[in-house]
Every structure is written in structure tokens, then in C-alpha cells.
Tab-separated table of C-alpha atoms in Angstrom:
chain	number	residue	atom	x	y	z
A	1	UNK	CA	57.069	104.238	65.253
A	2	UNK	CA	59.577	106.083	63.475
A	3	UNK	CA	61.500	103.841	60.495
A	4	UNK	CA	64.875	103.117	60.230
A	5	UNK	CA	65.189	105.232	57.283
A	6	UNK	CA	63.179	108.369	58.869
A	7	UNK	CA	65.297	108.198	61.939
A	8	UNK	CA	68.432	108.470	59.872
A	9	UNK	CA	66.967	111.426	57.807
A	10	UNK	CA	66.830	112.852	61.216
A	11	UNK	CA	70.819	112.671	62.058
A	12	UNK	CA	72.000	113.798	58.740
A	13	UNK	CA	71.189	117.628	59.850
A	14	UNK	CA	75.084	117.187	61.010
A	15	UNK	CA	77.632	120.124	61.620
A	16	UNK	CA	80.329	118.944	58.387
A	17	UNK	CA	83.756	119.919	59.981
A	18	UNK	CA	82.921	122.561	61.536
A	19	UNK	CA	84.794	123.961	64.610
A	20	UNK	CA	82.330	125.307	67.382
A	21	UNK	CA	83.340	128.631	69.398
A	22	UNK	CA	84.692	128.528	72.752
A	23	UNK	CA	84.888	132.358	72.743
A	24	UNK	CA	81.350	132.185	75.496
A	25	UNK	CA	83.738	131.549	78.231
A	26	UNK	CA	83.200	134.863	79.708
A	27	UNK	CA	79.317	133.258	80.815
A	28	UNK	CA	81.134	130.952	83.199
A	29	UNK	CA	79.513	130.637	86.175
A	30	UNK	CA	82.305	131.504	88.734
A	31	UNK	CA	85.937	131.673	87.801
A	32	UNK	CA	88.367	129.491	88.902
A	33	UNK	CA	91.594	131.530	89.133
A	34	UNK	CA	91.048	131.553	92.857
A	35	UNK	CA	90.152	128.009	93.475
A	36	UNK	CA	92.950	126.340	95.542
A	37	UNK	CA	94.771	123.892	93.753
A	38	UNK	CA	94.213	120.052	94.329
A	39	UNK	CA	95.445	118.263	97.510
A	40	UNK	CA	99.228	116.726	97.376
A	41	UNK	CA	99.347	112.765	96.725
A	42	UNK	CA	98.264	110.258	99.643
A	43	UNK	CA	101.618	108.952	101.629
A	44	UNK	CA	102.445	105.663	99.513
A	45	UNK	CA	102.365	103.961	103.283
A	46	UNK	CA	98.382	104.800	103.044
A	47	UNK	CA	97.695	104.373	99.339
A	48	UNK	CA	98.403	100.567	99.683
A	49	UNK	CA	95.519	100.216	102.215
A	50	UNK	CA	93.223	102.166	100.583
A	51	UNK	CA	90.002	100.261	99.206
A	52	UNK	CA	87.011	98.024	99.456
A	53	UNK	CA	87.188	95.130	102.036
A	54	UNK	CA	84.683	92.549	101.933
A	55	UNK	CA	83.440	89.597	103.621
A	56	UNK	CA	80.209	87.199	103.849
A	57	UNK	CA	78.884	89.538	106.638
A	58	UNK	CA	80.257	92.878	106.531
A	59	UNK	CA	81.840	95.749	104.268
A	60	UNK	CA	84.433	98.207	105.082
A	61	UNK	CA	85.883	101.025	102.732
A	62	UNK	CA	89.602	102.895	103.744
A	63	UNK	CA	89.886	106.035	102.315
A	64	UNK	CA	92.156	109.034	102.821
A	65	UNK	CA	91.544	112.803	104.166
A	66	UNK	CA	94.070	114.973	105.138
A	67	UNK	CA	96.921	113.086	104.869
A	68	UNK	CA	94.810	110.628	107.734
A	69	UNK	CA	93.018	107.294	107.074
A	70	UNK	CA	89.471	106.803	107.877
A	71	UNK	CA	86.878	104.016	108.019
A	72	UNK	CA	83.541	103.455	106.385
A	73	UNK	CA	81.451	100.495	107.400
A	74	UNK	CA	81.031	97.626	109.933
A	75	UNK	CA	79.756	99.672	112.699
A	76	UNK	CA	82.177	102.501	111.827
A	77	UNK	CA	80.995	106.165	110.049
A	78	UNK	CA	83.642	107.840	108.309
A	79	UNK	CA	85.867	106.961	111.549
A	80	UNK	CA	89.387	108.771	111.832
A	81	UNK	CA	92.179	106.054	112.725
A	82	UNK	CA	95.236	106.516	114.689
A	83	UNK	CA	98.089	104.562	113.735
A	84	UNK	CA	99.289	102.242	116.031
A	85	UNK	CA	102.136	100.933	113.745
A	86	UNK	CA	102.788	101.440	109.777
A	87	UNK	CA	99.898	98.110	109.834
A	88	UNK	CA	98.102	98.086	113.102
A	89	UNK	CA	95.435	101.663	113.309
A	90	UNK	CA	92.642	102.541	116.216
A	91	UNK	CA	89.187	103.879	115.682
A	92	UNK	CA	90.071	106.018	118.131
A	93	UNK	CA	86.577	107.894	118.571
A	94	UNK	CA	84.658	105.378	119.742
A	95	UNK	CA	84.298	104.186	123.011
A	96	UNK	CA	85.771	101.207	124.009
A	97	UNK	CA	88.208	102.010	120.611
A	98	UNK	CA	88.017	99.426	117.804
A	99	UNK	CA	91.440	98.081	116.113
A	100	UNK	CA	91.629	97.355	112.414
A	101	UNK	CA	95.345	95.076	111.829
A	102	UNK	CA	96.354	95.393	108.334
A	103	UNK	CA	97.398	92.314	106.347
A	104	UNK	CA	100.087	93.038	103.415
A	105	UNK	CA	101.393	90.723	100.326
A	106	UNK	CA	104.982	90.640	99.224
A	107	UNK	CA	104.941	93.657	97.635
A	108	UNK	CA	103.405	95.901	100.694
A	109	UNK	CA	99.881	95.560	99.323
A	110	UNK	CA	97.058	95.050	101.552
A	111	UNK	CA	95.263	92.238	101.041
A	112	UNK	CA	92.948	91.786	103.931
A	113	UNK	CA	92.239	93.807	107.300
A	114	UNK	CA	91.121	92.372	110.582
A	115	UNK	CA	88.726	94.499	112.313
A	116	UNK	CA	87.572	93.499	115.927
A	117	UNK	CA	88.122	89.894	114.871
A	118	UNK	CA	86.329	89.697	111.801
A	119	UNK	CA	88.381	89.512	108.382
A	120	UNK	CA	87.414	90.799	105.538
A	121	UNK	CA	88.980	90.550	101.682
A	122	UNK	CA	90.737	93.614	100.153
A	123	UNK	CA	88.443	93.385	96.941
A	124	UNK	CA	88.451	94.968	93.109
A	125	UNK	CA	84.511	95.056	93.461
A	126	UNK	CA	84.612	96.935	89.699
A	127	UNK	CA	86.606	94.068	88.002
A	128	UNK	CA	84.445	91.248	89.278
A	129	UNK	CA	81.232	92.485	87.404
A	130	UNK	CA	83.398	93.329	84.357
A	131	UNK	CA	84.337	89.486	84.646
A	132	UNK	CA	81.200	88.264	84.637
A	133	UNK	CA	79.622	90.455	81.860
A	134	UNK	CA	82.230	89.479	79.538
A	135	UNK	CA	82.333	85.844	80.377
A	136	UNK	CA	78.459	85.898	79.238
A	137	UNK	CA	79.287	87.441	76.265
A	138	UNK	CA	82.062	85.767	74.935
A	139	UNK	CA	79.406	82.629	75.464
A	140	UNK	CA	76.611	84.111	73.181
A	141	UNK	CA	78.628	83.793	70.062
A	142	UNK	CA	77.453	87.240	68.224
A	143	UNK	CA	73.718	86.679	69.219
A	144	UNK	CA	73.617	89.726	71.662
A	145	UNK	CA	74.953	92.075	68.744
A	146	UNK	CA	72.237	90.306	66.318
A	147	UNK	CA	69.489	90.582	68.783
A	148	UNK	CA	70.146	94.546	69.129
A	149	UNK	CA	70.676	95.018	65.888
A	150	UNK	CA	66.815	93.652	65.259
A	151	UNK	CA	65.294	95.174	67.551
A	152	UNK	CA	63.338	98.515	67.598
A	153	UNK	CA	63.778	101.812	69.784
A	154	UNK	CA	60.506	102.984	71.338
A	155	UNK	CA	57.565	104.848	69.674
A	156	UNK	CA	58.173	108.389	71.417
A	157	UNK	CA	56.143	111.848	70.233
A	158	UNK	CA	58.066	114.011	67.405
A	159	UNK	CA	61.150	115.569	68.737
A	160	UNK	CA	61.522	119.370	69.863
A	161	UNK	CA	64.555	119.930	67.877
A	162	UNK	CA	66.057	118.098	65.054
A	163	UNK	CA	69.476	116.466	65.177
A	164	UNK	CA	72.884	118.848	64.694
A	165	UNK	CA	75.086	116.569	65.906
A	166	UNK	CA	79.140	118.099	66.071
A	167	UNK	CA	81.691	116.178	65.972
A	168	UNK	CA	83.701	116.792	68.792
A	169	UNK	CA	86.886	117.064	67.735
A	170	UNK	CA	86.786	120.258	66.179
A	171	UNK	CA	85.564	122.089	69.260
A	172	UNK	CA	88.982	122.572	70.852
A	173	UNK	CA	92.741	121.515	70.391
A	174	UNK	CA	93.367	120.593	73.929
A	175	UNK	CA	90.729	117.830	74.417
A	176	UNK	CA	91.798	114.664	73.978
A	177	UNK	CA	89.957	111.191	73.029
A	178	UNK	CA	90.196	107.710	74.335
A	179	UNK	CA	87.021	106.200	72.626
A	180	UNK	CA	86.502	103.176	74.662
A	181	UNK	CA	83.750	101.037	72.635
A	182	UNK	CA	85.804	101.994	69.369
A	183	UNK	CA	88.141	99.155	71.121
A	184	UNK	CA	88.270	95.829	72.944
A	185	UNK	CA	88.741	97.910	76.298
A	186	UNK	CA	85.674	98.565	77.478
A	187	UNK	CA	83.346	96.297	80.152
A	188	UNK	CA	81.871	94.316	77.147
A	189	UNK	CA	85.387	93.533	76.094
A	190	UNK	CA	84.750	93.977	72.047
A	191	UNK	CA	84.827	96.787	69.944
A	192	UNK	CA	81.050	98.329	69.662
A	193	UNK	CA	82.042	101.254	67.183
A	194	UNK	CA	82.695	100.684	63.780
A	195	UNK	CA	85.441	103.697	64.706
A	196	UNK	CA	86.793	106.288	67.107
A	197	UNK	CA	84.812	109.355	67.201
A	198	UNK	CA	82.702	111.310	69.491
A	199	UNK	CA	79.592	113.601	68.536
A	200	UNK	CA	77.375	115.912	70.860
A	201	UNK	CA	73.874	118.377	69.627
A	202	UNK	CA	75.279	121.631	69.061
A	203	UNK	CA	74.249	123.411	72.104
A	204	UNK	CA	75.870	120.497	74.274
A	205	UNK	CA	78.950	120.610	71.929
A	206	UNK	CA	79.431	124.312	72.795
A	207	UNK	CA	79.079	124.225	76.366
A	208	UNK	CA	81.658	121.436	76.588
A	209	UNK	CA	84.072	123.852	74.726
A	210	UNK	CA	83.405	126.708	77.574
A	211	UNK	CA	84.304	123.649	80.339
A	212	UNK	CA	87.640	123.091	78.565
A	213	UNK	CA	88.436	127.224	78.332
A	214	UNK	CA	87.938	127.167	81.820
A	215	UNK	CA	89.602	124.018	82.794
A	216	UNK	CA	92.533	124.958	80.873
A	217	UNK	CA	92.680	127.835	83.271
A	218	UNK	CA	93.414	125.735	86.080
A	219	UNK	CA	95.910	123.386	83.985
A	220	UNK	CA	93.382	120.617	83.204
A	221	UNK	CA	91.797	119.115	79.291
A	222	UNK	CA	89.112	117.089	78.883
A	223	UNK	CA	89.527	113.419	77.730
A	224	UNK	CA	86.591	111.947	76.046
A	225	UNK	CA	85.720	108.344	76.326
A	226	UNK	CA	81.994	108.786	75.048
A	227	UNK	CA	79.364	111.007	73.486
A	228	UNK	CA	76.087	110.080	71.136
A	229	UNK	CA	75.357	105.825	70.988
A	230	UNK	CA	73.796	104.197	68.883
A	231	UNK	CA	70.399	103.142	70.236
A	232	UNK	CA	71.450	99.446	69.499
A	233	UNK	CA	74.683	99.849	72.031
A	234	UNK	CA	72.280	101.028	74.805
A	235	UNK	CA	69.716	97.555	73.579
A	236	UNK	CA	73.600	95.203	74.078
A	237	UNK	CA	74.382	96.794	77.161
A	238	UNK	CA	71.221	96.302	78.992
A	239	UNK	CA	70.864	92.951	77.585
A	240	UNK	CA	74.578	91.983	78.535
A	241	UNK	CA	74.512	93.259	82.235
A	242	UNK	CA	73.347	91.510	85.198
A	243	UNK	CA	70.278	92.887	86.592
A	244	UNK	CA	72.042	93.854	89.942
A	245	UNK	CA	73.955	96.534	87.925
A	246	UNK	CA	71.422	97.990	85.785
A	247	UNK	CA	71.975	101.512	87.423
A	248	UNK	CA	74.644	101.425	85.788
A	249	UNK	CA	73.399	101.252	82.050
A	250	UNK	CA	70.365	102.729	80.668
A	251	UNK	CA	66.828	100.712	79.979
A	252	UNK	CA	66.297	100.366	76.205
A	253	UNK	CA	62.741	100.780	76.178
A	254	UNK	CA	63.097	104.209	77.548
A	255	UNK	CA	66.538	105.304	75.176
A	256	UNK	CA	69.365	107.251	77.414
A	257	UNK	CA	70.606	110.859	77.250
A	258	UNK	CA	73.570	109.072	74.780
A	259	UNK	CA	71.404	107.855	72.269
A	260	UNK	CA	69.852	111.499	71.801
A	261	UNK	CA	73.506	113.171	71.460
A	262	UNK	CA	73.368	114.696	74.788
A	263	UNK	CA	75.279	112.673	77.284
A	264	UNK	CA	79.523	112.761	77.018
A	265	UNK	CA	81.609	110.425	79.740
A	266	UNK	CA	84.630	112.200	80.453
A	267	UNK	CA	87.884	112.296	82.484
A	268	UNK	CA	90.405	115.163	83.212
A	269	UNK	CA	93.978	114.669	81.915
A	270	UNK	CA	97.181	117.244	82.832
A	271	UNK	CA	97.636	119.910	80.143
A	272	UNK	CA	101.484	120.149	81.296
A	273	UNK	CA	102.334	116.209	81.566
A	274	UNK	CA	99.553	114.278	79.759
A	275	UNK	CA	98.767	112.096	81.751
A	276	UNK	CA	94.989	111.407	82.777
A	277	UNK	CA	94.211	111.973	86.242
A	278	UNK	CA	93.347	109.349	88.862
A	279	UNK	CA	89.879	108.986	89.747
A	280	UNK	CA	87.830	107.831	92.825
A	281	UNK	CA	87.509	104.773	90.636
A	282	UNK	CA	88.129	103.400	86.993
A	283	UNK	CA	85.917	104.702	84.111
A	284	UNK	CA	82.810	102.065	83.402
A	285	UNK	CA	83.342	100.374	86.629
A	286	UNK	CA	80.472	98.655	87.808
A	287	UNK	CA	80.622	99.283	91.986
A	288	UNK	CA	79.947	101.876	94.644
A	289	UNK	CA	83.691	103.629	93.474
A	290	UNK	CA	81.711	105.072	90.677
A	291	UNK	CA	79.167	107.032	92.701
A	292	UNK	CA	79.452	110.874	92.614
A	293	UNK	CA	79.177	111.141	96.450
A	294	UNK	CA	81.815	107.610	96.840
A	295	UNK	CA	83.538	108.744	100.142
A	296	UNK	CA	86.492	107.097	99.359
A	297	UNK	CA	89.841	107.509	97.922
A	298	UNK	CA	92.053	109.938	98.309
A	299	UNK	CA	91.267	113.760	99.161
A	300	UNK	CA	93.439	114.501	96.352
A	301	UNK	CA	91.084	112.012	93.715
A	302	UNK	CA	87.860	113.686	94.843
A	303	UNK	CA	88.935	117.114	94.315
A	304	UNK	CA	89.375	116.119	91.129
A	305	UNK	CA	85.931	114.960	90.562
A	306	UNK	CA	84.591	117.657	92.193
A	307	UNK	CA	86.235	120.042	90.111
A	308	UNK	CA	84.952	118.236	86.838
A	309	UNK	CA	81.277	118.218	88.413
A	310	UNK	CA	81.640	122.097	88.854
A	311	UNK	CA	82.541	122.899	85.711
A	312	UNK	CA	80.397	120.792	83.991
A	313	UNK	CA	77.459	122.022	86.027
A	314	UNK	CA	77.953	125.395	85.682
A	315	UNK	CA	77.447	125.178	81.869
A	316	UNK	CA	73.992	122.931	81.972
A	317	UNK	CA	75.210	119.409	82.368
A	318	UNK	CA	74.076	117.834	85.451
A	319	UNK	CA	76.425	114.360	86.479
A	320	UNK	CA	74.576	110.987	87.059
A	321	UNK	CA	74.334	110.258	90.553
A	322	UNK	CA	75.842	106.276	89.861
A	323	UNK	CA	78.530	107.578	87.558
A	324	UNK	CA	80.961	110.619	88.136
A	325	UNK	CA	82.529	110.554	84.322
A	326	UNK	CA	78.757	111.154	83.112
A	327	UNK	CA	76.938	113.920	82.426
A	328	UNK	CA	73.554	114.997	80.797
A	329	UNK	CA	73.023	118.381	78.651
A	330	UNK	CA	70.030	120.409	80.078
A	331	UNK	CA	68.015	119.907	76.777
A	332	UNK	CA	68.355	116.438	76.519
A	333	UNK	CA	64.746	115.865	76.288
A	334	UNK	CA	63.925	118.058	73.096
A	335	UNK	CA	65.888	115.325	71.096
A	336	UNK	CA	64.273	112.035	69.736
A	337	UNK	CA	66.298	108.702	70.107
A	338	UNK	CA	69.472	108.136	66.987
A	339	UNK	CA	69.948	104.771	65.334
A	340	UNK	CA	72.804	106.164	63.331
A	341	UNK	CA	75.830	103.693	63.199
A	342	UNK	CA	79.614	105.936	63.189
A	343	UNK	CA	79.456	104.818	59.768
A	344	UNK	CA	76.176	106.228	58.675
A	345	UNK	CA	77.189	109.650	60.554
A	346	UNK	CA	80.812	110.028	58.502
A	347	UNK	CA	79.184	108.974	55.369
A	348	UNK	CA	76.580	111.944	56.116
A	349	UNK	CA	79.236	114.635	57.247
């Protein structure tokens, strides 16, 4: 098994402020000059029934298409409904047709929706694992970040390449950073990173640059929320999440894509406003909204993802089917597993 000391030897081949070219953007795949622009907003009278309804029996997701609600679930597949009034719609393709009645809050909110007489829950199915995960750890008192910290990656054969880790933030002006386990926002609810800062391998670093040429094109930047982890993050993740959601977090005793510098979680944010975009669902969230294929939302919110899974396929990242903000570098596999702390890799730059 490689030592804590040889493994660190390893990540101190780092890139020492140095900007990485964007200048391959010519190799894009396809350009998007004549890609359509997205879809316009969903009405606000359908945006406030849009979501996850739940009860003991059944599930039900709302979503928006063409300016037209639909219905996933109990029964119903991807369903147009007909309004009936601004609360009342019809499954209007099936045969007797099925009525879903709408039940709002004071604030025009759905918080329920009655569909052939059973009710089901308007439900944040994300937040409610987030709960429970940090509810656990605020319990442990510092033992989950003790237990990681003592424990040991796994034996693996001599790496392909060695480590050239760049940090990210020299690649190009116009993406931005919101390191999430640099701060208490994040689904552990602590900070995780000694500090904000977000490193890919050198070949991964570059392509990213080429996605944000050709994003810009199209009036889009990347924001980063994650790149290389420490192995030890991956160990307190695992550990901290129930085992229901652990396709959501990578297995320790194999090390993920992060740990070897080749995985980056990422957003789109507007170039002329911004503002990040809205999503399909919130970064980290642990529920079906994080899927790359979620059929909900709005038609507008998945053209966005789409358009971030294009261009981050078409230079050699390939998204995780459970998370659309995540994507692996082709060559992730050439590079061994880092136990470098952000402290360890600024002292070393």
C-alpha cells in the first residue's frame, strides 16, 4: 500500500500558477452558433405546481413542456393535462380521463394534489435526506472526521500517469467558483476544506477551458462547486450517508474519479447577468431531481442541462447517470487515488 508520505510525493508534480490554454477550441465537436436558444420561463401559474408528490402508496412528478403540464406516475406516463381551471387539470389521453385537483397554501403554492381520490404530499424529497445526514452528524461529535482521517485508501497497482494537478482558476477569467465543502453549505453541513479552491490533471483542466470558450459563445460560464477530494472526504461521505443513497456518493474502498483529480461538479451561470441558472434540481441533492434523464421540471431547466452535458461530452467528460452537475475526464483511470489535504497542495504550489 502506498504511504502517506509516497502518496503526497505523488501530488506535488503540481502546475505552480500557471494559466492553461483555451486556444484548442477550434477541436470542438460541433459548434453551437446555430443551436436555438433555451426555452422562455414556465407560466408562474404552472411553476407553483411543479414537483414531487408523495404518499404511502403512490408517487407522482408535474413537470412542464411546452408551455403544458404533464404527469409522471400513479398509473400515468408522461400524461399531457388539460386545464380544467387555474387548479383543477384532466389526463385527458386516457380513457375514461383521470382528474388531478390542485391544493394551494396562502401564498399560491401547491401543497398537495388529489388524483382520482388519492392525495398525495407536494414533497422536497432532496431536503429530507440532507436532514437526516446532518442530524447524524452533528450527533457523532467529530468522530466521523477522526475515523476518515485514520483510515487508509486502497492498495491499487502503480498509476499510468503521475499527478499535474492545475489549479483551476487560472484556466479562464469567466469561470466562476462556489466551493461548497470549503463552507457549512453543503449536505454534510460543515466545512470539509481547509479552503476554497478547485484543482483538475492537466489534460482534464484543459478540456474544461475549451467547454467554457464554447459556452461563452452561447452566453453561458461555468461555476465550479468541486474538482479533486481528498480521499478522506470520499471515506466521511460514504460513512455519513444512509445506505439508500449511496448512488449518490462514491464507495471508499474503490476511491472516485474526485479523489484522482478527474471529476469537476459544475453549474452554468449567465455571462450577461450573473446569476446561476436554475437546474432540474439543487446541486448535491440526494433524490430522483438529480438524475441526468429526471423528466421533470421545466423545458426551459433541461435545456440547460442538456446543453452542459453536450459540451462537456464533446471534450471527453462523460456525466454520471445519478448526478447531472458531475462529470468524469476520459483518463480518469491512469491516475492513482490523492490524500493531499488543500493545505498540503498550496504549500506544494
Amino acid at each position: 500500500m502506498l504511504g502517506r508520505a509516497k502518496t503526497f510525493f505523488i501530488l506535488l508534480v503540481l502546475s505552480a500558477g500557471v494559466g492553461v490554454a483555451t486556444s484548442g477550441a477550434d477541436t470542438l465537436l460541433k459548434s453551437t452558433a446555430d443551436v436555438p436558444g433555451p426555452p422562455r420561463d414556465a407560466p408562474s401559474e404552472l411553476m407553483r405546481l411543479i414537483g414531487e408528490y408523495r404518499s404511502a402508496e403512490a408517487q407522482l412528478t408535474i413537470y412542464e413542456a411546452g408551455r403544458q403540464l404533464f404527469a409522471d406516475g400513479t398509473g400515468l406516463h408522461q400524461a399531457p393535462l388539460r386545464p380544467l381551471t387555474a387548479t383543477r387539470f384532466s389526463a385527458a389521453d386516457r380513457r375514461p380521463p383521470i382528474r388531478l385537483d390542485f391544493e394551494l397554501d396562502r401564498d399560491g403554492q401547491a401543497t398537495a394534489v388529489v388524483v382520482g381520490g388519492s392525495r398525495m404530499q407536494f414533497r422536497d424529497i432532496g431536503r429530507e435526506v440532507v436532514e437526516k445526514i446532518r442530524a447524524g452528524v452533528k450527533a457523532d461529535s467529530g468522530q466521523l472526521r477522526a475515523a476518515a482521517l485514520a483510515a487508509k485508501p486502497p492498495l491499487e497497482p502503480a498509476p499510468k500517469r503521475p499527478f499535474d494537478l492545475v489549479d483551476l482558476a487560472g484556466v479562464d477569467a469567466n469561470i466562476k467558483f462556489d466551493i461548497r465543502y470549503a463552507t457549512s453549505n453543503n449536505f454534510i453541513g460543515f466545512p470539509l476544506y481547509e479552503r476554497p479552491a478547485a484543482y483538475l490533471q492537466r489534460p482534464a483542466a484543459e478540456a474544461l477551458g475549451r467547454v467554457e470558450h464554447a459556452l461563452a459563445l452561447r452566453g453561458y460560464g461555468l461555476l465550479i462547486h468541486d474538482a479533486y477530494r481528498p480521499w478522506f472526504v470520499t471515506k466521511m461521505f460514504w460513512d455519513a450517508t444512509p445506505e439508500s443513497s449511496h448512488v449518490f456518493v462514491a464507495d471508499p474502498s474503490q476511491g472516485s474519479r474526485h479523489n484522482r483529480g478527474c471529476a469537476v461538479d459544475l453549474t452554468l451561470y449567465d455571462l450577461k447577468s450573473g446569476r446561476t441558472v436554475e437546474m432540474t434540481g439543487r446541486y448535491d441533492e440526494m433524490s430522483p431531481r438529480s438524475y441526468a434523464d429526471y423528466v421533470g421540471g421545466t423545458s426551459r431547466q433541461r435545456w440547460l442541462r442538456d446543453l452542459l452535458r453536450s459540451e462537456m461530452e464533446a471534450q471527453g467528460f462523460a456525466v454520471y447517470a445519478q448526478e447531472w452537475w458531475h462529470f468524469d475526464y476520459k483518463d480518469w483511470n491512469d491516475y492513482a487515488i490523492g490524500t493531499a489535504t488543500f493545505t498540503e497542495l498550496r504549500a506544494a504550489s
